[in-house]
CSV table of C-alpha atoms and ligand atoms in Angstrom, one decimal:
chain,number,residue,atom,x,y,z
H,232,UNK,CA,-0.4,-1.8,-90.4
H,233,UNK,CA,-2.2,-4.8,-89.0
H,234,UNK,CA,-5.8,-4.2,-87.9
H,235,UNK,CA,-7.4,-5.2,-84.7
H,236,UNK,CA,-8.7,-8.8,-84.6
H,237,UNK,CA,-11.7,-9.1,-82.3
H,238,UNK,CA,-12.6,-12.5,-80.7
H,239,UNK,CA,-14.4,-14.8,-83.0
H,240,UNK,CA,-18.3,-14.4,-83.3
H,241,UNK,CA,-19.4,-17.9,-84.5
H,242,UNK,CA,-22.7,-18.0,-86.3
H,243,UNK,CA,-23.3,-21.4,-84.8
H,244,UNK,CA,-25.2,-20.4,-81.6
H,245,UNK,CA,-24.8,-23.9,-80.0
H,246,UNK,CA,-21.2,-23.2,-79.2
H,247,UNK,CA,-20.4,-22.4,-75.5
H,248,UNK,CA,-19.1,-18.9,-76.1
H,249,UNK,CA,-16.6,-17.8,-73.4
H,250,UNK,CA,-14.2,-15.7,-75.6
H,251,UNK,CA,-15.4,-12.1,-75.7
H,252,UNK,CA,-16.6,-11.4,-72.2
H,253,UNK,CA,-20.2,-10.9,-73.1
H,254,UNK,CA,-22.8,-11.3,-70.4
H,255,UNK,CA,-24.2,-14.8,-70.2
H,256,UNK,CA,-27.5,-13.2,-69.1
H,257,UNK,CA,-30.0,-11.1,-71.1
H,258,UNK,CA,-30.2,-7.4,-70.5
H,259,UNK,CA,-33.0,-5.8,-68.4
H,260,UNK,CA,-36.5,-6.6,-69.9
H,261,UNK,CA,-37.0,-2.8,-70.0
H,262,UNK,CA,-34.6,-2.7,-72.9
H,263,UNK,CA,-37.0,-4.6,-75.2
H,264,UNK,CA,-39.9,-2.3,-74.2
H,265,UNK,CA,-37.9,0.8,-74.9
H,266,UNK,CA,-36.7,-0.4,-78.3
H,267,UNK,CA,-40.3,-1.5,-79.2
H,268,UNK,CA,-41.5,2.0,-78.4
H,269,UNK,CA,-39.0,3.6,-80.7
H,270,UNK,CA,-40.0,1.2,-83.5
H,271,UNK,CA,-43.7,1.8,-82.9
H,272,UNK,CA,-43.7,5.6,-82.9
H,273,UNK,CA,-41.8,6.1,-86.1
H,274,UNK,CA,-38.8,7.8,-84.6
H,275,UNK,CA,-36.4,5.9,-86.8
H,276,UNK,CA,-37.2,8.2,-89.7
H,277,UNK,CA,-35.4,11.0,-87.8
H,278,UNK,CA,-31.8,11.4,-86.9
H,279,UNK,CA,-31.1,10.5,-83.2
H,280,UNK,CA,-31.0,13.0,-80.4
H,281,UNK,CA,-27.4,14.2,-80.6
H,282,UNK,CA,-27.2,15.0,-76.9
H,283,UNK,CA,-28.6,11.6,-75.9
H,284,UNK,CA,-30.6,13.6,-73.4
H,285,UNK,CA,-32.4,10.7,-71.7
H,286,UNK,CA,-29.3,8.6,-71.2
H,287,UNK,CA,-27.3,11.6,-70.1
H,288,UNK,CA,-29.7,12.7,-67.4
H,289,UNK,CA,-30.2,9.1,-66.1
H,290,UNK,CA,-26.4,8.3,-66.0
H,291,UNK,CA,-25.5,11.7,-64.5
H,292,UNK,CA,-28.0,11.2,-61.8
H,293,UNK,CA,-26.9,7.7,-60.9
H,294,UNK,CA,-23.2,8.4,-61.1
H,295,UNK,CA,-23.6,11.8,-59.4
H,296,UNK,CA,-21.7,13.7,-62.1
H,297,UNK,CA,-22.5,16.8,-64.2
H,298,UNK,CA,-24.5,15.8,-67.3
H,299,UNK,CA,-22.1,17.9,-69.3
H,300,UNK,CA,-19.2,15.7,-68.0
H,301,UNK,CA,-20.4,12.8,-70.2
H,302,UNK,CA,-19.3,11.9,-73.7
H,303,UNK,CA,-21.5,9.3,-75.3
H,304,UNK,CA,-20.1,6.8,-77.8
H,305,UNK,CA,-20.9,3.9,-80.1
H,306,UNK,CA,-19.4,1.5,-77.7
H,307,UNK,CA,-16.4,2.5,-75.5
H,308,UNK,CA,-14.1,1.6,-78.4
H,309,UNK,CA,-15.7,4.7,-80.1
H,310,UNK,CA,-14.7,6.8,-77.1
H,311,UNK,CA,-11.1,5.4,-77.3
H,312,UNK,CA,-11.0,6.4,-81.0
H,313,UNK,CA,-12.3,9.9,-80.3
H,314,UNK,CA,-9.8,10.5,-77.5
H,315,UNK,CA,-6.9,9.3,-79.5
H,316,UNK,CA,-7.9,11.3,-82.5
H,317,UNK,CA,-8.3,14.5,-80.4
H,318,UNK,CA,-5.0,14.2,-78.4
H,319,UNK,CA,-2.4,12.3,-80.4
H,320,UNK,CA,-0.7,13.9,-83.3
H,321,UNK,CA,1.0,12.0,-86.1
H,322,UNK,CA,4.4,11.0,-84.8
H,323,UNK,CA,3.1,11.4,-81.2
H,324,UNK,CA,3.4,9.0,-78.3
H,325,UNK,CA,0.8,6.6,-76.8
H,326,UNK,CA,1.7,4.7,-73.7
H,327,UNK,CA,0.0,1.8,-71.9
H,328,UNK,CA,1.1,-0.8,-69.4
H,329,UNK,CA,1.3,-4.3,-71.0
H,330,UNK,CA,-0.1,-6.9,-71.5
H,331,UNK,CA,-3.4,-5.2,-72.0
H,332,UNK,CA,-6.2,-4.5,-74.5
H,333,UNK,CA,-4.5,-4.9,-77.9
H,334,UNK,CA,-6.7,-2.2,-79.5
H,335,UNK,CA,-4.6,0.6,-77.8
H,336,UNK,CA,-1.6,-0.2,-80.0
H,337,UNK,CA,-3.8,-0.3,-83.1
H,338,UNK,CA,-5.3,3.2,-82.3
H,339,UNK,CA,-1.7,4.5,-82.1
H,340,UNK,CA,-0.9,2.9,-85.5
H,341,UNK,CA,-4.0,4.5,-87.1
H,342,UNK,CA,-2.9,7.8,-85.9
H,343,UNK,CA,0.6,7.3,-87.2
H,344,UNK,CA,1.9,7.6,-83.6
H,345,UNK,CA,4.4,5.6,-81.7
H,346,UNK,CA,3.2,3.1,-79.1
H,347,UNK,CA,5.4,2.4,-76.1
H,348,UNK,CA,4.4,-0.6,-73.9
H,349,UNK,CA,5.4,-0.4,-70.2
H,350,UNK,CA,5.7,-3.9,-68.6
H,351,UNK,CA,3.4,-4.5,-65.6
H,352,UNK,CA,5.3,-5.9,-62.6
H,353,UNK,CA,4.9,-9.7,-62.0
H,354,UNK,CA,2.0,-8.9,-59.6
H,355,UNK,CA,0.3,-6.7,-62.2
H,356,UNK,CA,1.1,-3.5,-60.4
H,357,UNK,CA,2.6,-0.4,-62.1
H,358,UNK,CA,6.2,0.4,-62.1
H,359,UNK,CA,6.7,3.2,-59.5
H,360,UNK,CA,7.8,5.8,-60.6
H,361,UNK,CA,6.1,5.3,-64.0
H,362,UNK,CA,8.9,5.5,-66.6
H,363,UNK,CA,7.2,7.7,-69.3
H,364,UNK,CA,5.6,11.0,-68.4
H,365,UNK,CA,5.5,12.9,-71.7
H,366,UNK,CA,3.0,10.8,-73.7
H,367,UNK,CA,0.2,12.5,-75.6
H,368,UNK,CA,-2.1,9.8,-74.2
H,369,UNK,CA,-1.6,7.2,-71.5
H,370,UNK,CA,-4.2,4.3,-71.4
H,371,UNK,CA,-4.8,2.0,-68.5
H,372,UNK,CA,-7.5,-0.7,-68.5
H,373,UNK,CA,-8.9,-1.0,-64.9
H,374,UNK,CA,-9.7,-3.9,-64.3
H,375,UNK,CA,-7.1,-4.9,-66.9
H,376,UNK,CA,-7.6,-7.4,-69.7
H,377,UNK,CA,-6.4,-10.2,-69.9
H,378,UNK,CA,-5.3,-10.3,-66.2
H,379,UNK,CA,-8.6,-9.2,-64.6
H,380,UNK,CA,-6.6,-7.3,-62.0
H,381,UNK,CA,-7.3,-3.9,-60.7
H,382,UNK,CA,-5.0,-1.1,-59.7
H,383,UNK,CA,-5.8,0.8,-56.5
H,384,UNK,CA,-7.2,4.2,-56.8
H,385,UNK,CA,-4.1,5.6,-55.1
H,386,UNK,CA,-1.8,4.0,-57.7
H,387,UNK,CA,-3.9,5.6,-60.5
H,388,UNK,CA,-4.0,8.9,-58.7
H,389,UNK,CA,-0.2,8.8,-58.6
H,390,UNK,CA,-0.1,8.0,-62.3
H,391,UNK,CA,-2.4,10.9,-63.1
H,392,UNK,CA,0.0,13.2,-61.1
H,393,UNK,CA,3.0,11.8,-62.9
H,394,UNK,CA,1.8,12.1,-66.6
H,395,UNK,CA,1.7,15.4,-68.3
H,396,UNK,CA,-0.9,14.4,-70.9
H,397,UNK,CA,-4.3,12.9,-70.4
H,398,UNK,CA,-4.7,9.6,-68.6
H,399,UNK,CA,-7.6,7.4,-69.9
H,400,UNK,CA,-8.8,4.8,-67.4
H,401,UNK,CA,-10.7,2.2,-69.4
H,402,UNK,CA,-13.3,0.8,-66.9
H,403,UNK,CA,-15.2,-1.5,-69.3
H,404,UNK,CA,-15.2,-4.1,-66.4
H,405,UNK,CA,-15.6,-1.8,-63.4
H,406,UNK,CA,-19.0,-3.2,-62.5
H,407,UNK,CA,-17.5,-6.5,-61.6
H,408,UNK,CA,-14.8,-4.9,-59.4
H,409,UNK,CA,-14.8,-4.1,-55.7
H,410,UNK,CA,-13.7,-0.5,-56.4
H,411,UNK,CA,-13.4,1.9,-59.3
H,412,UNK,CA,-11.7,5.1,-60.2
H,413,UNK,CA,-14.6,7.3,-61.2
H,414,UNK,CA,-13.8,9.8,-58.5
H,415,UNK,CA,-10.5,10.6,-60.4
H,416,UNK,CA,-12.6,11.9,-63.4
H,417,UNK,CA,-12.8,15.2,-61.5
H,418,UNK,CA,-9.1,15.8,-62.1
H,419,UNK,CA,-8.2,17.9,-65.1
H,420,UNK,CA,-6.3,15.2,-67.0
H,421,UNK,CA,-8.3,12.1,-66.3
H,422,UNK,CA,-10.9,10.5,-68.6
H,423,UNK,CA,-12.8,7.4,-67.2
H,424,UNK,CA,-14.6,5.2,-69.8
H,425,UNK,CA,-17.5,2.8,-69.2
H,426,UNK,CA,-19.2,0.3,-71.4
H,427,UNK,CA,-22.7,-1.2,-71.5
H,428,UNK,CA,-21.4,-4.2,-73.5
H,429,UNK,CA,-20.3,-6.4,-70.6
H,430,UNK,CA,-22.1,-5.9,-67.3
H,431,UNK,CA,-25.4,-4.7,-68.9
H,432,UNK,CA,-25.5,-7.4,-71.5
H,433,UNK,CA,-25.7,-5.0,-74.5
H,434,UNK,CA,-22.6,-5.8,-76.6
H,435,UNK,CA,-24.8,-5.9,-79.7
H,436,UNK,CA,-26.3,-2.5,-79.0
H,437,UNK,CA,-22.9,-0.7,-79.0
H,438,UNK,CA,-22.9,1.9,-76.3
H,439,UNK,CA,-20.3,3.3,-74.0
H,440,UNK,CA,-19.4,6.7,-72.5
H,441,UNK,CA,-16.7,8.7,-70.8
H,442,UNK,CA,-16.7,10.8,-67.8
H,443,UNK,CA,-14.3,13.8,-67.7
H,444,UNK,CA,-14.3,17.6,-67.5
H,445,UNK,CA,-17.1,19.4,-69.3
H,446,UNK,CA,-14.5,21.6,-71.1
H,447,UNK,CA,-12.8,18.5,-72.4
H,448,UNK,CA,-16.1,16.9,-73.5
H,449,UNK,CA,-16.8,20.0,-75.6
H,450,UNK,CA,-13.5,19.6,-77.4
H,451,UNK,CA,-13.8,15.8,-77.8
H,452,UNK,CA,-17.2,16.3,-79.4
H,453,UNK,CA,-15.7,18.3,-82.2
H,454,UNK,CA,-13.9,15.2,-83.6
H,455,UNK,CA,-16.6,12.6,-83.2
H,456,UNK,CA,-19.1,11.6,-85.8
H,457,UNK,CA,-22.2,13.9,-85.4
H,458,UNK,CA,-24.6,11.0,-84.8
H,459,UNK,CA,-22.3,8.4,-83.3
H,460,UNK,CA,-25.0,6.9,-81.1
H,461,UNK,CA,-28.2,5.7,-82.8
H,462,UNK,CA,-31.8,6.0,-81.5
H,463,UNK,CA,-32.1,2.3,-80.7
H,464,UNK,CA,-28.9,2.0,-78.7
H,465,UNK,CA,-29.6,5.3,-76.9
H,466,UNK,CA,-32.9,4.1,-75.6
H,467,UNK,CA,-31.6,0.6,-74.9
H,468,UNK,CA,-28.7,2.0,-72.9
H,469,UNK,CA,-31.0,4.4,-70.9
H,470,UNK,CA,-33.4,1.5,-70.1
H,471,UNK,CA,-30.6,-0.8,-69.0
H,472,UNK,CA,-28.9,1.8,-66.9
H,473,UNK,CA,-32.1,2.8,-65.1
H,474,UNK,CA,-32.5,-0.8,-64.1
H,475,UNK,CA,-29.8,-1.0,-61.4
H,476,UNK,CA,-31.6,-3.8,-59.7
H,477,UNK,CA,-31.1,-6.0,-62.8
H,478,UNK,CA,-27.4,-5.1,-62.8
H,479,UNK,CA,-27.1,-6.0,-59.1
H,480,UNK,CA,-28.6,-9.4,-59.7
H,481,UNK,CA,-26.7,-10.3,-62.8
H,482,UNK,CA,-23.4,-9.0,-61.3
H,483,UNK,CA,-24.0,-11.1,-58.1
H,484,UNK,CA,-24.5,-14.2,-60.3
H,485,UNK,CA,-21.3,-13.6,-62.3
H,486,UNK,CA,-19.3,-13.0,-59.1
H,487,UNK,CA,-20.6,-16.2,-57.6
H,488,UNK,CA,-19.7,-18.2,-60.7
H,489,UNK,CA,-16.3,-16.5,-61.0
H,490,UNK,CA,-15.4,-17.7,-57.5
H,491,UNK,CA,-16.4,-21.2,-58.2
H,492,UNK,CA,-14.7,-21.2,-61.7
H,493,UNK,CA,-11.5,-19.9,-60.1
H,494,UNK,CA,-11.5,-22.8,-57.7
H,495,UNK,CA,-12.3,-25.4,-60.4
H,496,UNK,CA,-9.6,-24.2,-62.8
H,497,UNK,CA,-7.0,-23.9,-60.1
H,498,UNK,CA,-7.8,-27.4,-59.0
H,499,UNK,CA,-7.2,-28.6,-62.6
H,500,UNK,CA,-3.7,-27.2,-62.3
H,501,UNK,CA,-4.1,-23.8,-64.0
H,502,UNK,CA,-2.4,-20.8,-62.7
H,503,UNK,CA,-5.4,-18.5,-62.5
H,504,UNK,CA,-5.0,-14.8,-61.6
H,505,UNK,CA,-7.6,-13.6,-59.0
H,506,UNK,CA,-10.0,-11.5,-61.1
H,507,UNK,CA,-12.0,-8.3,-60.5
H,508,UNK,CA,-13.7,-8.7,-64.0
H,509,UNK,CA,-16.0,-11.2,-65.7
H,510,UNK,CA,-13.2,-13.4,-67.0
H,511,UNK,CA,-10.2,-15.4,-65.8
H,512,UNK,CA,-6.6,-15.3,-67.1
H,513,UNK,CA,-5.4,-18.9,-67.1
H,514,UNK,CA,-1.9,-20.2,-67.8
H,515,UNK,CA,0.0,-23.4,-67.2
H,516,UNK,CA,3.6,-24.4,-67.8
H,517,UNK,CA,3.1,-28.1,-68.7
H,518,UNK,CA,1.1,-27.7,-71.9
H,519,UNK,CA,0.8,-25.0,-74.6
H,520,UNK,CA,-2.2,-22.8,-74.2
H,521,UNK,CA,-2.8,-22.8,-77.9
H,522,UNK,CA,-3.3,-26.6,-77.9
H,523,UNK,CA,-5.8,-26.4,-75.0
H,524,UNK,CA,-7.7,-23.7,-76.9
H,525,UNK,CA,-7.9,-25.8,-80.0
H,526,UNK,CA,-9.0,-28.9,-78.1
H,527,UNK,CA,-11.8,-26.9,-76.4
H,528,UNK,CA,-12.8,-25.5,-79.8
H,529,UNK,CA,-13.2,-29.1,-81.2
H,530,UNK,CA,-15.6,-29.7,-78.2
H,531,UNK,CA,-17.6,-26.6,-79.2
H,532,UNK,CA,-16.2,-24.5,-76.4
H,533,UNK,CA,-14.8,-21.1,-77.4
H,534,UNK,CA,-12.3,-19.3,-75.2
H,535,UNK,CA,-9.8,-16.6,-76.1
H,536,UNK,CA,-6.2,-17.5,-76.8
H,537,UNK,CA,-4.0,-14.5,-76.2
H,538,UNK,CA,-0.3,-14.1,-76.9
H,539,UNK,CA,1.8,-11.1,-76.1
H,540,UNK,CA,5.3,-10.2,-77.3
H,541,UNK,CA,7.9,-10.5,-74.6
H,542,UNK,CA,5.4,-12.0,-72.1
H,543,UNK,CA,3.9,-15.2,-73.4
H,544,UNK,CA,0.5,-16.6,-73.9
H,545,UNK,CA,-2.6,-17.9,-72.0
H,546,UNK,CA,-6.3,-18.4,-72.1
H,547,UNK,CA,-8.7,-15.7,-71.2
H,548,UNK,CA,-12.0,-17.3,-70.3
H,549,UNK,CA,-15.3,-15.5,-69.8
H,550,UNK,CA,-17.3,-16.3,-66.7
H,551,UNK,CA,-20.4,-17.9,-68.2
H,552,UNK,CA,-23.5,-19.5,-66.6
H,553,UNK,CA,-22.9,-22.3,-64.1
H,554,UNK,CA,-24.0,-24.8,-66.8
H,555,UNK,CA,-21.4,-23.4,-69.2
H,556,UNK,CA,-18.7,-23.6,-66.6
H,557,UNK,CA,-19.7,-27.2,-65.9
H,558,UNK,CA,-19.2,-28.0,-69.6
H,559,UNK,CA,-15.9,-26.1,-69.6
H,560,UNK,CA,-14.5,-27.9,-66.5
H,561,UNK,CA,-15.6,-31.3,-67.8
H,562,UNK,CA,-13.9,-30.7,-71.1
H,563,UNK,CA,-10.8,-29.4,-69.5
H,564,UNK,CA,-10.6,-32.4,-67.2
H,565,UNK,CA,-10.5,-34.7,-70.3
H,566,UNK,CA,-7.9,-32.4,-72.0
H,567,UNK,CA,-5.4,-31.9,-69.2
S,848,PLP,C1,-14.7,-5.0,-74.3
S,848,PLP,C2,-13.7,-3.9,-74.0
S,848,PLP,C3,-13.9,-2.6,-74.5
S,848,PLP,C4,-14.9,-2.3,-75.5
S,848,PLP,O1,-16.2,-2.2,-75.1
S,848,PLP,P1,-17.3,-1.7,-76.1
S,848,PLP,O2,-18.1,-0.7,-75.3
S,848,PLP,O3,-18.0,-2.9,-76.5
S,848,PLP,O4,-16.7,-0.9,-77.3
S,848,PLP,C5,-13.1,-1.6,-74.1
S,848,PLP,N1,-12.0,-1.9,-73.3
S,848,PLP,C6,-11.8,-3.1,-72.8
S,848,PLP,C7,-10.6,-3.3,-72.0
S,848,PLP,C8,-12.6,-4.1,-73.2
S,848,PLP,O5,-12.3,-5.4,-72.8
């Protein structure tokens, strides 16, 4: 099998890095304080709190869900692994609308399962009725990557009704969207995942979680690593999550820049999909996306070149700071 290839993480920090949807802004200053406290009080000698009690209470309160409805993970990728491992047998079936997060197919490969892509419609809506209902696991990223588009809650509710197995709604980018599907996590077969990597600026800390039925959480916990969340990321996540004001400010900045970046790139002749996430999906017919990616790279600007079988390719560009977007737009003006 081929493994998953994440976006490049250059060691040269002078590059304008718009390729992996990290936040251009630092996390809440409360994160550093919380991490310092753990380092100072000697807690790292001990194994972490397996329940992640502090984060659990804080997130349950803010999201208005049962604390036992949360499954905590070492990034939301860890949650995706746990869910696949729990539900998908060898030779089983994993389904996801495509193009989407390439990791879904790799998770099926690891499990020795079959992966069946379902093509999104041209407007990034789901085919209705959804053609496969007997999958062991159906995965939908909402907002989706690379498109940045969101499905309405009604469409996702219909999908949850239609599929027999669990439906995982991957909401890594939900904080940048106008609406989310968290309310569907009350249904017996729906799992909603969230990440602190993007909107909270904690990609390096590795923390994500799922919201679903407490009965399901108890089963999913059986297949996870006993200490999948470490003491530093647990306190970092709790401190970041508690600071909703910081999230509100950074989100507002990103949304403002996203709007302006959409206009600039559209003006430069790109076909830019309106986005509910912190990145834009950009295509054009007059010039290969790969060449533009390479020319940007020479100019020290890193974006993500993505290509999908049976669909084509494009550039997925993270919404950076306004200064980074200025550099991007100037470079693109020279290139195209
Ligand atoms: C970034 C991303 C994730 C992974 O997030 P982590 O919490 O960093 O593991 C999951 N799903 C999608 C669609 C993503 O883009």
